Amino acid sequence: MNHMIKKKSEIEKMRISGKLAAKVLEMIEKYVQPDVSTEELNNICHNFIMQNNAIPACLGYHGFPKSVCISVNDVVCHGIPSKKQILKVGDIVNIDVTVIKDNYYADTSKMFFVGETSILSKRLCKVAQESLYTSLKIIKSGVPLLKIGETIENYVEKQGFSVVKEYCGHGIGTSFHEEPHILHYKNKNKMILEKGMIFTIEPMINAGKSEVKCMKDGWTVKTKDHSLSAQYEHTILVTNYGCDILTWQKKEKILPSFIN
Ligand code: MF3
Ligand code: CO
Ligand code: CO
């Protein structure tokens, strides 16, 4: 028995978790405005998740103190929501939501713009999203796992940005982080994708160099060179024909099901 291959009944539950995680990102959009604190956004997400009979997986995860991660500008990931952090015009904001519903996890994030932002910010976010989308176009049962990282890194480098190496996507199911690790850069992984695998792809893309550093709070990760960073994350199901985006949002310009 391969624990990476989900049963039909598990896939049905993960579709439900995925839809809820996507709904959190759809719901929070209108609140991401100048003068709002990241703690307020965290609390709105927390309450919405609880009202939907689910649990915010980040809260208490290895001691993480809040319900979602909110990463602004040069914060790469794992930003801790705070009442001291007030959003201002021009900020780019990643909100990373992981829910547990009926014991199954779903994990997704996207970028939000606070008012009008710079051309560089918009291009960086676009490239981060496209790097995720291009990787979805090569996924199906039988494809080597390493194609995902190769596709993402090739695309991002062509655009003149860099891929963070320290964090990767992950299998997901009844736990937050499962096998396999999904690297977003060129690698020599021998695994072949199989129908029924569910994992995240979550490239973190920097406008400058790829190096990152963790702050003294033990969580907040920033770019070493203080350049902007952007990330998009989806939870994906591998099928015989392509892949399904379990965390697909209605406003996305791509379809939820890929035939590759
Ligand atoms: N959601 C993140 C991921 O994509 C993990 C956040 S862990 C936390 O894997 F503790 F910082 F919340
Ligand atoms: Co993840
Ligand atoms: Co996440």
XYZ file of N, CA and C and ligand atoms in Angstrom:
794
model
N 0.850 -1.223 0.000
C 0.000 0.000 0.000
C 0.875 1.259 0.000
N 0.658 2.083 -0.973
C 1.391 3.348 -1.082
C 0.552 4.453 -0.444
N 1.076 5.010 0.673
C 0.296 6.019 1.411
C 0.171 7.340 0.650
N 0.959 7.477 -0.423
C 0.859 8.728 -1.201
C -0.341 8.722 -2.141
N -0.882 7.529 -2.411
C -2.030 7.416 -3.319
C -3.313 7.436 -2.491
N -4.133 8.434 -2.727
C -5.361 8.570 -1.947
C -6.491 7.724 -2.549
N -7.335 7.176 -1.641
C -8.526 6.426 -2.061
C -9.606 7.400 -2.513
N -10.563 6.858 -3.238
C -11.673 7.676 -3.750
C -12.382 8.444 -2.625
N -12.608 7.735 -1.515
C -13.333 8.364 -0.391
C -12.516 9.508 0.213
N -11.176 9.338 0.218
C -10.304 10.405 0.736
C -10.285 11.592 -0.213
N -10.270 11.298 -1.507
C -10.249 12.372 -2.511
C -11.505 13.218 -2.395
N -12.639 12.559 -2.157
C -13.889 13.322 -1.993
C -13.789 14.280 -0.813
N -13.209 13.825 0.294
C -13.048 14.690 1.468
C -12.070 15.821 1.185
N -11.028 15.521 0.446
C -10.041 16.574 0.135
C -10.619 17.616 -0.824
N -11.536 17.188 -1.680
C -12.212 18.181 -2.549
C -12.999 19.177 -1.702
N -13.632 18.668 -0.648
C -14.427 19.537 0.231
C -13.510 20.487 1.017
N -12.420 19.957 1.581
C -11.454 20.819 2.284
C -10.876 21.864 1.341
N -10.533 21.413 0.139
C -9.938 22.323 -0.853
C -10.868 23.471 -1.197
N -12.142 23.151 -1.377
C -13.121 24.199 -1.715
C -13.240 25.211 -0.584
N -13.176 24.735 0.643
C -13.272 25.675 1.769
C -12.031 26.574 1.827
N -10.857 25.996 1.665
C -9.632 26.813 1.691
C -9.685 27.891 0.606
N -10.163 27.510 -0.581
C -10.301 28.480 -1.683
C -11.287 29.582 -1.316
N -12.380 29.189 -0.671
C -13.406 30.175 -0.275
C -12.865 31.195 0.723
N -11.936 30.768 1.568
C -11.336 31.711 2.522
C -10.601 32.818 1.750
N -9.851 32.437 0.732
C -9.117 33.443 -0.063
C -10.080 34.347 -0.833
N -11.179 33.768 -1.349
C -12.188 34.589 -2.052
C -12.837 35.572 -1.085
N -13.136 35.077 0.104
C -13.836 35.876 1.119
C -12.977 37.039 1.612
N -11.665 36.818 1.792
C -10.821 37.825 2.457
C -10.446 38.984 1.523
N -10.574 38.754 0.221
C -10.122 39.752 -0.777
C -10.573 41.179 -0.453
N -11.855 41.365 -0.178
C -12.374 42.737 -0.006
C -11.871 43.419 1.267
N -11.339 42.656 2.181
C -10.825 43.231 3.428
C -9.366 43.670 3.319
N -8.691 43.264 2.258
C -7.266 43.607 2.125
C -7.176 45.030 1.575
N -7.100 46.001 2.477
C -7.195 47.427 2.166
C -6.170 48.204 2.985
N -5.851 49.412 2.559
C -4.967 50.254 3.366
C -5.547 50.438 4.777
N -4.678 50.530 5.767
C -5.012 50.797 7.177
C -5.585 49.600 7.937
N -5.736 48.462 7.289
C -6.172 47.273 8.030
C -4.906 46.579 8.561
N -5.025 45.981 9.754
C -3.860 45.259 10.288
C -3.919 43.803 9.833
N -2.741 43.182 9.786
C -2.716 41.772 9.379
C -3.394 40.898 10.448
N -3.400 41.367 11.694
C -4.130 40.619 12.737
C -5.637 40.612 12.464
N -6.164 41.768 12.005
C -7.603 41.803 11.678
C -7.918 40.801 10.559
N -7.065 40.745 9.548
C -7.285 39.791 8.444
C -7.237 38.360 8.965
N -6.265 38.102 9.855
C -6.151 36.782 10.476
C -7.445 36.406 11.195
N -7.993 37.374 11.945
C -9.183 37.073 12.748
C -10.406 36.814 11.873
N -10.515 37.544 10.770
C -11.637 37.319 9.844
C -11.526 35.908 9.243
N -10.327 35.545 8.834
C -10.117 34.185 8.289
C -10.426 33.135 9.350
N -9.927 33.358 10.561
C -10.140 32.393 11.656
C -11.631 32.147 11.873
N -12.384 33.247 11.986
C -13.819 33.108 12.271
C -14.546 32.420 11.122
N -14.184 32.767 9.899
C -14.821 32.154 8.725
C -14.568 30.641 8.693
N -13.338 30.247 8.980
C -12.992 28.816 8.972
C -13.797 28.076 10.051
N -13.851 28.660 11.256
C -14.592 28.027 12.356
C -16.089 27.918 12.040
N -16.643 28.996 11.436
C -18.068 28.976 11.074
C -18.380 27.884 10.060
N -17.364 27.475 9.310
C -17.553 26.424 8.313
C -17.154 25.045 8.853
N -17.198 24.907 10.164
C -16.925 23.620 10.817
C -15.564 23.047 10.451
N -14.573 23.938 10.402
C -13.214 23.504 10.092
C -12.264 24.133 11.105
N -11.004 23.726 11.012
C -9.975 24.196 11.945
C -8.867 24.869 11.137
N -8.370 26.028 11.593
C -7.213 26.634 10.930
C -5.945 25.879 11.327
N -5.336 25.191 10.367
C -4.259 24.241 10.684
C -2.996 24.927 11.191
N -2.788 26.184 10.819
C -1.544 26.860 11.223
C -1.519 27.140 12.720
N -2.694 27.386 13.316
C -2.768 27.793 14.725
C -2.212 26.685 15.619
N -1.073 26.970 16.249
C -0.438 26.002 17.133
C 0.470 25.010 16.430
N 0.534 25.079 15.093
C 1.392 24.148 14.349
C 2.864 24.453 14.655
N 3.555 23.535 15.308
C 4.928 23.769 15.793
C 5.027 25.096 16.552
N 3.921 25.468 17.199
C 3.905 26.685 18.005
C 3.578 27.957 17.245
N 3.203 27.865 15.967
C 2.824 29.083 15.231
C 1.636 29.727 15.944
N 1.706 31.060 16.216
C 0.717 31.668 17.123
C -0.596 32.129 16.488
N -0.709 32.116 15.157
C -1.901 32.662 14.505
C -2.525 31.630 13.571
N -3.662 31.985 12.965
C -4.448 31.010 12.201
C -4.094 30.930 10.730
N -3.520 32.002 10.192
C -3.030 31.998 8.802
C -1.669 32.682 8.786
N -0.904 32.463 7.722
C 0.357 33.193 7.542
C 0.083 34.387 6.629
N 0.599 35.556 7.005
C 0.444 36.743 6.166
C 1.824 37.355 5.954
N 2.262 37.355 4.702
C 3.640 37.716 4.362
C 3.625 38.910 3.416
N 4.170 40.047 3.884
C 4.069 41.329 3.181
C 5.426 41.718 2.573
N 5.417 42.117 1.302
C 6.575 42.687 0.596
C 7.802 41.769 0.598
N 8.848 42.098 1.397
C 10.054 41.263 1.363
C 9.950 40.042 2.270
N 8.784 39.832 2.888
C 8.588 38.587 3.660
C 8.249 37.477 2.671
N 9.045 36.421 2.725
C 8.936 35.316 1.771
C 7.800 34.375 2.177
N 7.719 34.053 3.464
C 6.685 33.146 3.964
C 6.640 33.192 5.479
N 5.586 32.572 6.048
C 5.424 32.389 7.495
C 5.359 33.701 8.265
N 4.891 34.778 7.612
C 4.671 36.033 8.328
C 3.615 35.837 9.407
N 3.875 36.387 10.601
C 2.944 36.257 11.726
C 2.023 37.476 11.747
N 0.705 37.267 11.597
C -0.213 38.400 11.664
C -0.028 39.170 12.972
N -0.124 40.503 12.879
C 0.125 41.344 14.047
C -0.722 42.605 13.979
N -1.165 43.078 15.151
C -1.943 44.334 15.130
C -1.044 45.515 14.852
N 0.266 45.325 15.009
C 1.221 46.405 14.715
C 1.503 46.536 13.233
N 1.152 45.495 12.439
C 1.440 45.574 11.005
C 0.210 46.073 10.257
N 0.287 47.337 9.835
C -0.838 47.993 9.168
C -0.533 48.068 7.671
N -1.441 47.561 6.854
C -1.195 47.574 5.402
C -1.276 48.999 4.860
N -0.423 49.266 3.842
C -0.409 50.585 3.211
C -0.433 50.430 1.693
N -0.851 51.499 1.035
C -0.947 51.469 -0.425
C 0.394 51.035 -1.017
N 0.339 50.105 -1.964
C 1.547 49.631 -2.631
C 2.058 48.303 -2.103
N 1.565 47.880 -0.924
C 2.027 46.596 -0.370
C 1.548 45.426 -1.224
N 2.366 44.366 -1.272
C 1.909 43.081 -1.813
C 1.879 42.081 -0.657
N 0.779 41.329 -0.598
C 0.463 40.543 0.598
C 0.123 39.115 0.207
N 0.847 38.149 0.765
C 0.461 36.746 0.596
C -0.323 36.291 1.823
N -1.480 35.701 1.590
C -2.216 35.055 2.677
C -2.236 33.565 2.388
N -1.699 32.789 3.342
C -1.556 31.339 3.188
C -2.496 30.662 4.183
N -3.479 29.963 3.624
C -4.564 29.378 4.415
C -4.468 27.858 4.368
N -4.466 27.227 5.522
C -4.571 25.764 5.575
C -5.712 25.419 6.511
N -6.669 24.643 6.004
C -7.818 24.243 6.826
C -7.788 22.734 7.037
N -8.408 22.313 8.135
C -8.660 20.883 8.362
C -10.173 20.734 8.460
N -10.751 19.996 7.520
C -12.194 19.741 7.584
C -12.405 18.236 7.499
N -13.163 17.686 8.451
C -13.413 16.246 8.490
C -12.085 15.467 8.431
N -11.083 15.991 9.155
C -9.745 15.377 9.288
C -8.814 15.568 8.094
N -9.276 16.160 7.015
C -8.433 16.320 5.827
C -8.008 17.778 5.631
N -6.714 17.937 5.328
C -6.092 19.255 5.167
C -6.196 19.744 3.721
N -6.256 21.057 3.566
C -6.059 21.684 2.248
C -5.301 22.977 2.467
N -4.419 23.293 1.546
C -3.405 24.344 1.744
C -3.322 25.184 0.474
N -3.517 26.497 0.604
C -3.497 27.362 -0.586
C -3.114 28.780 -0.207
N -2.473 29.487 -1.122
C -2.165 30.898 -0.864
C -2.179 31.682 -2.163
N -2.369 33.000 -2.021
C -2.288 33.871 -3.189
C -1.824 35.246 -2.755
N -1.491 36.061 -3.748
C -1.054 37.435 -3.502
C -2.237 38.387 -3.641
N -2.232 39.417 -2.801
C -3.206 40.511 -2.875
C -2.434 41.823 -3.010
N -3.039 42.784 -3.704
C -2.440 44.106 -3.854
C -3.192 45.091 -2.970
N -2.455 45.948 -2.281
C -3.098 46.994 -1.472
C -3.093 48.273 -2.306
N -4.263 48.636 -2.821
C -4.352 49.809 -3.706
C -3.485 49.609 -4.941
N -3.022 50.707 -5.490
C -2.180 50.639 -6.693
C -0.756 50.252 -6.283
N -0.174 49.285 -7.008
C 1.193 48.854 -6.678
C 2.114 49.062 -7.876
N 3.421 48.909 -7.640
C 4.418 49.188 -8.681
C 4.344 48.174 -9.821
N 4.900 48.559 -10.957
C 4.979 47.660 -12.114
C 5.780 46.414 -11.756
N 6.857 46.594 -10.996
C 7.679 45.448 -10.579
C 6.856 44.484 -9.713
N 6.115 45.026 -8.755
C 5.292 44.170 -7.876
C 4.310 43.341 -8.686
N 3.642 44.020 -9.629
C 2.635 43.319 -10.433
C 3.286 42.231 -11.279
N 4.453 42.541 -11.850
C 5.124 41.566 -12.706
C 5.609 40.368 -11.877
N 6.153 40.652 -10.701
C 6.627 39.577 -9.818
C 5.482 38.628 -9.454
N 4.348 39.192 -9.073
C 3.201 38.355 -8.676
C 2.700 37.549 -9.870
N 2.649 38.199 -11.024
C 2.219 37.517 -12.255
C 3.138 36.326 -12.564
N 4.447 36.561 -12.455
C 5.418 35.496 -12.743
C 5.290 34.357 -11.724
N 5.084 34.702 -10.464
C 4.918 33.659 -9.436
C 3.685 32.801 -9.749
N 2.584 33.466 -10.112
C 1.355 32.726 -10.433
C 1.535 31.887 -11.692
N 2.136 32.487 -12.716
C 2.359 31.763 -13.979
C 3.307 30.581 -13.779
N 4.277 30.720 -12.874
C 5.214 29.608 -12.650
C 4.457 28.407 -12.092
N 3.494 28.679 -11.213
C 2.636 27.600 -10.699
C 1.768 27.032 -11.825
N 1.136 27.914 -12.585
C 0.241 27.466 -13.668
C 0.995 26.656 -14.732
N 2.190 27.090 -15.116
C 2.912 26.340 -16.170
C 3.257 24.941 -15.678
N 3.528 24.817 -14.363
C 3.857 23.479 -13.854
C 2.625 22.567 -13.902
N 1.441 23.146 -13.776
C 0.222 22.323 -13.817
C 0.004 21.722 -15.206
N 0.540 22.407 -16.220
C 0.331 21.954 -17.603
C 1.142 20.710 -17.963
N 2.104 20.331 -17.122
C 2.913 19.137 -17.455
C 2.559 17.942 -16.566
N 1.664 18.143 -15.608
C 1.372 17.077 -14.634
C 0.359 16.075 -15.180
N 0.686 14.820 -15.097
C -0.261 13.718 -15.222
C 0.416 12.436 -14.785
N -0.364 11.411 -14.575
C 0.173 10.120 -14.188
C 1.247 9.695 -15.183
N 2.406 9.232 -14.694
C 3.484 8.762 -15.565
C 4.600 9.772 -15.789
N 4.363 11.014 -15.444
C 5.381 12.068 -15.642
C 6.345 12.073 -14.447
N 7.672 12.219 -14.688
C 8.603 12.320 -13.556
C 8.321 13.562 -12.702
N 8.355 13.367 -11.391
C 8.111 14.462 -10.440
C 9.044 15.650 -10.679
N 10.298 15.346 -11.076
C 11.277 16.428 -11.227
C 10.919 17.435 -12.323
N 9.985 17.071 -13.206
C 9.531 17.985 -14.267
C 8.896 19.250 -13.682
N 8.296 19.117 -12.500
C 7.616 20.263 -11.885
C 8.651 21.347 -11.570
N 9.697 20.958 -10.844
C 10.731 21.923 -10.466
C 11.459 22.507 -11.669
N 11.725 21.634 -12.635
C 12.424 22.060 -13.855
C 11.601 23.121 -14.601
N 10.297 22.859 -14.725
C 9.399 23.787 -15.436
C 9.345 25.135 -14.726
N 9.222 25.088 -13.408
C 9.113 26.330 -12.633
C 10.419 27.131 -12.731
N 11.549 26.475 -12.477
C 12.814 27.221 -12.467
C 13.142 27.786 -13.847
N 12.946 26.990 -14.890
C 13.220 27.487 -16.244
C 12.389 28.730 -16.546
N 11.111 28.685 -16.226
C 10.219 29.813 -16.493
C 10.648 31.052 -15.708
N 10.908 30.876 -14.409
C 11.224 32.023 -13.536
C 12.554 32.664 -13.946
N 13.543 31.831 -14.276
C 14.854 32.377 -14.659
C 14.766 33.183 -15.944
N 13.934 32.718 -16.873
C 13.730 33.445 -18.134
C 13.152 34.834 -17.883
N 12.392 34.947 -16.802
C 11.777 36.241 -16.445
C 12.709 37.104 -15.597
N 13.891 36.596 -15.265
C 14.872 37.390 -14.518
C 14.661 37.412 -13.005
N 13.825 36.510 -12.496
C 13.617 36.423 -11.052
C 14.246 35.131 -10.530
N 14.150 34.900 -9.199
C 14.802 33.710 -8.641
C 13.837 32.889 -7.777
N 14.114 31.591 -7.705
C 13.285 30.637 -6.953
C 13.926 30.373 -5.595
N 13.157 30.499 -4.533
C 13.631 30.169 -3.189
C 13.822 28.657 -3.085
N 14.954 28.219 -2.518
C 15.290 26.792 -2.469
C 14.958 26.141 -1.128
N 14.788 26.948 -0.088
C 14.675 26.412 1.280
C 13.328 25.778 1.593
N 12.290 26.115 0.819
C 10.946 25.611 1.134
C 10.370 24.920 -0.086
N 9.578 23.875 0.150
C 9.051 23.137 -0.988
C 7.580 22.785 -0.792
N 6.952 22.341 -1.870
C 5.604 21.803 -1.770
C 5.668 20.447 -1.081
N 4.492 19.875 -0.816
C 4.444 18.678 0.023
C 3.175 17.889 -0.220
N 3.280 16.575 -0.059
C 2.073 15.767 0.005
C 1.207 16.267 1.142
N -0.093 16.018 1.040
C -1.036 16.522 2.052
C -2.229 15.569 2.093
N -2.824 15.422 3.263
C -3.947 14.491 3.411
C -4.491 14.596 4.813
N -4.286 13.546 5.628
C -4.687 13.635 7.026
C -3.587 14.284 7.864
N -2.450 14.604 7.260
C -1.480 15.493 7.918
C -1.121 16.649 6.995
N -0.536 17.674 7.604
C -0.204 18.933 6.930
C 0.867 18.688 5.872
N 1.982 18.085 6.312
C 3.120 17.888 5.406
C 3.437 16.402 5.310
N 3.223 15.835 4.134
C 3.475 14.411 3.891
C 4.483 14.275 2.742
N 4.883 13.035 2.494
C 5.669 12.741 1.290
C 4.765 12.906 0.069
N 5.235 13.254 -1.092
C 6.628 13.584 -1.399
C 6.915 15.073 -1.175
N 8.201 15.418 -1.157
C 8.621 16.822 -1.216
C 8.589 17.266 -2.670
N 8.024 18.431 -2.903
C 7.932 18.948 -4.270
C 8.888 20.134 -4.392
N 10.058 19.903 -4.965
C 11.030 20.997 -5.134
C 10.599 21.882 -6.296
N 10.832 23.196 -6.142
C 10.440 24.143 -7.192
C 11.612 24.531 -8.079
N 12.664 23.715 -8.057
C 13.864 23.985 -8.859
C 14.406 22.648 -9.371
N 15.372 22.734 -10.294
C 15.903 21.531 -10.949
C 16.463 20.578 -9.903
N 16.140 19.298 -10.043
C 16.568 18.295 -9.066
C 16.591 16.926 -9.724
N 17.003 15.922 -8.943
C 17.202 14.588 -9.523
C 16.271 13.557 -8.901
N 15.130 14.002 -8.407
C 14.160 13.085 -7.812
C 13.761 12.010 -8.839
N 13.682 10.755 -8.365
C 13.422 9.629 -9.273
C 11.931 9.277 -9.368
N 11.111 9.927 -8.546
C 9.712 9.507 -8.447
C 8.908 9.810 -9.716
N 7.957 8.939 -10.002
C 7.034 9.133 -11.123
C 5.661 9.467 -10.545
N 5.006 10.471 -11.108
C 3.676 10.863 -10.631
C 2.671 9.751 -10.923
N 1.762 9.540 -9.973
C 0.729 8.520 -10.137
C -0.632 9.107 -9.833
N -1.620 8.605 -10.524
C -3.015 8.946 -10.274
C -3.354 8.782 -8.788
N -3.992 9.784 -8.198
C -4.383 9.684 -6.799
C -3.431 10.353 -5.827
N -2.263 10.808 -6.332
C -1.365 11.596 -5.457
C -1.967 12.981 -5.258
N -1.868 13.481 -4.037
C -2.311 14.849 -3.744
C -1.169 15.573 -3.050
N -0.787 16.709 -3.638
C 0.308 17.488 -3.042
C 0.126 18.959 -3.373
N 0.896 19.782 -2.664
C 0.882 21.214 -2.967
C 2.039 21.554 -3.885
N 1.837 22.617 -4.656
C 2.933 23.279 -5.364
C 2.855 24.723 -4.907
N 3.957 25.289 -4.448
C 3.910 26.598 -3.793
C 5.190 27.402 -3.995
N 5.536 27.684 -5.245
C 6.796 28.399 -5.509
C 6.842 29.786 -4.855
N 7.976 30.069 -4.206
C 8.254 31.404 -3.656
C 9.278 32.041 -4.589
N 8.927 33.189 -5.137
C 9.738 33.818 -6.179
C 10.210 35.190 -5.698
N 11.522 35.424 -5.802
C 12.092 36.706 -5.371
C 12.433 37.589 -6.561
N 12.229 38.893 -6.384
C 12.604 39.841 -7.435
C 14.126 39.938 -7.551
N 14.824 39.740 -6.448
C 16.295 39.782 -6.438
C 16.882 38.387 -6.315
N 17.844 38.248 -5.395
C 18.521 36.954 -5.223
C 17.631 35.976 -4.448
N 17.967 34.688 -4.578
C 17.100 33.644 -4.007
C 17.303 33.444 -2.508
N 18.369 34.002 -1.932
C 18.690 33.732 -0.523
C 17.672 34.364 0.427
N 17.417 33.628 1.518
C 16.455 34.087 2.521
C 17.091 34.033 3.904
N 16.487 34.745 4.855
C 16.922 34.620 6.257
C 15.714 34.645 7.181
N 15.810 33.858 8.254
C 14.708 33.783 9.217
C 14.929 34.823 10.317
N 13.851 35.506 10.687
C 13.939 36.554 11.714
C 13.998 35.939 13.114
N 14.273 36.805 14.106
C 14.460 36.330 15.491
C 13.178 35.780 16.114
N 12.018 36.094 15.509
C 10.775 35.518 16.040
C 10.676 34.019 15.744
N 11.639 33.507 14.967
C 11.669 32.075 14.671
C 10.761 31.650 13.527
N 9.974 32.569 12.962
C 9.042 32.230 11.887
C 9.247 33.063 10.625
N 9.174 34.392 10.780
C 9.168 35.279 9.611
C 10.427 35.082 8.767
N 10.220 34.735 7.493
C 11.341 34.541 6.578
C 11.347 35.696 5.581
N 12.494 36.383 5.464
C 12.602 37.506 4.526
C 13.659 37.223 3.473
N 13.616 37.977 2.383
C 14.703 37.903 1.412
C 15.932 38.542 2.049
N 17.103 37.950 1.794
C 18.343 38.475 2.377
C 18.655 39.862 1.829
N 18.346 40.059 0.541
C 18.689 41.344 -0.104
C 17.535 42.357 -0.021
N 16.511 42.053 0.753
C 15.331 42.932 0.956
C 14.503 43.139 -0.301
N 14.723 42.313 -1.326
C 13.885 42.411 -2.526
C 12.498 41.832 -2.233
N 11.536 42.192 -3.080
C 10.167 41.704 -2.933
C 10.097 40.201 -3.199
N 9.114 39.543 -2.593
C 8.908 38.106 -2.798
C 7.418 37.825 -2.975
N 7.098 36.857 -3.824
C 5.687 36.509 -4.081
C 5.531 34.998 -4.121
N 4.340 34.532 -3.728
C 4.065 33.087 -3.708
C 2.600 32.811 -4.013
N 2.382 31.753 -4.784
C 1.036 31.198 -4.975
C 1.119 29.718 -4.650
N 0.048 29.192 -4.053
C 0.039 27.771 -3.674
C -1.316 27.148 -3.987
N -1.256 25.958 -4.582
C -2.465 25.165 -4.764
C -2.242 23.747 -4.262
N -3.336 23.103 -3.855
C -3.348 21.670 -3.562
C -3.898 20.967 -4.802
N -3.135 19.994 -5.301
C -3.344 19.392 -6.622
C -3.578 17.886 -6.515
N -4.496 17.372 -7.304
C -4.708 15.920 -7.428
C -4.213 15.469 -8.794
N -3.322 14.472 -8.816
C -2.842 13.913 -10.092
C -3.895 12.944 -10.639
N -4.217 13.087 -11.930
C -5.168 12.171 -12.581
C -4.472 11.463 -13.754
N -5.188 10.537 -14.388
C -4.650 9.840 -15.567
C -4.409 10.800 -16.719
N -5.185 11.885 -16.723
C -5.190 12.775 -17.896
C -4.487 14.095 -17.644
N -4.294 14.448 -16.380
C -3.726 15.755 -16.070
C -3.726 15.962 -14.575
N -4.388 17.014 -14.118
C -4.520 17.234 -12.678
C -5.748 18.085 -12.392
N -6.244 17.957 -11.172
C -7.353 18.790 -10.699
C -6.811 19.727 -9.631
N -7.240 20.981 -9.686
C -6.854 21.961 -8.658
C -7.916 21.914 -7.566
N -7.591 21.308 -6.430
C -8.594 21.141 -5.372
C -8.910 22.458 -4.688
N -7.993 23.419 -4.771
C -8.167 24.720 -4.106
C -8.466 25.835 -5.119
N -9.084 25.455 -6.237
C -9.388 26.411 -7.309
C -10.403 27.468 -6.849
N -10.098 28.740 -7.178
C -11.020 29.845 -6.858
C -11.764 30.273 -8.110
N -13.002 30.706 -7.908
C -13.869 31.058 -9.035
C -13.274 32.133 -9.936
N -12.485 33.038 -9.356
C -11.960 34.161 -10.155
C -10.714 33.810 -10.972
N -10.215 32.588 -10.839
C -8.981 32.246 -11.550
C -9.211 32.152 -13.060
N -8.170 32.541 -13.813
C -8.296 32.580 -15.272
C -8.046 31.212 -15.919
N -7.769 30.207 -15.110
C -7.582 28.852 -15.630
C -8.740 27.984 -15.143
N -8.919 26.830 -15.802
C -9.989 25.916 -15.399
C -9.504 25.042 -14.236
N -10.444 24.483 -13.421
C -10.041 23.681 -12.262
C -9.490 22.308 -12.637
N -9.713 21.880 -13.873
C -9.298 20.537 -14.264
C -8.446 20.646 -15.535
N -7.225 20.113 -15.466
C -6.307 20.160 -16.610
C -6.292 18.817 -17.326
N -6.353 18.842 -18.664
C -6.140 17.643 -19.478
C -4.861 17.902 -20.267
N -3.802 17.159 -19.910
C -2.468 17.480 -20.475
C -1.981 16.437 -21.487
N 0.995 26.865 4.854
C 2.415 26.651 4.870
C 2.711 25.677 3.755
O 2.360 25.982 2.668
C 2.920 26.186 6.187
C 2.719 27.157 7.261
S 3.235 26.482 8.722
C 2.935 27.662 9.858
O 3.217 24.595 3.906
F 3.173 27.125 10.988
F 3.720 28.703 9.603
F 1.704 28.062 9.775
Co 1.963 24.133 1.742
Co 0.493 26.991 2.617
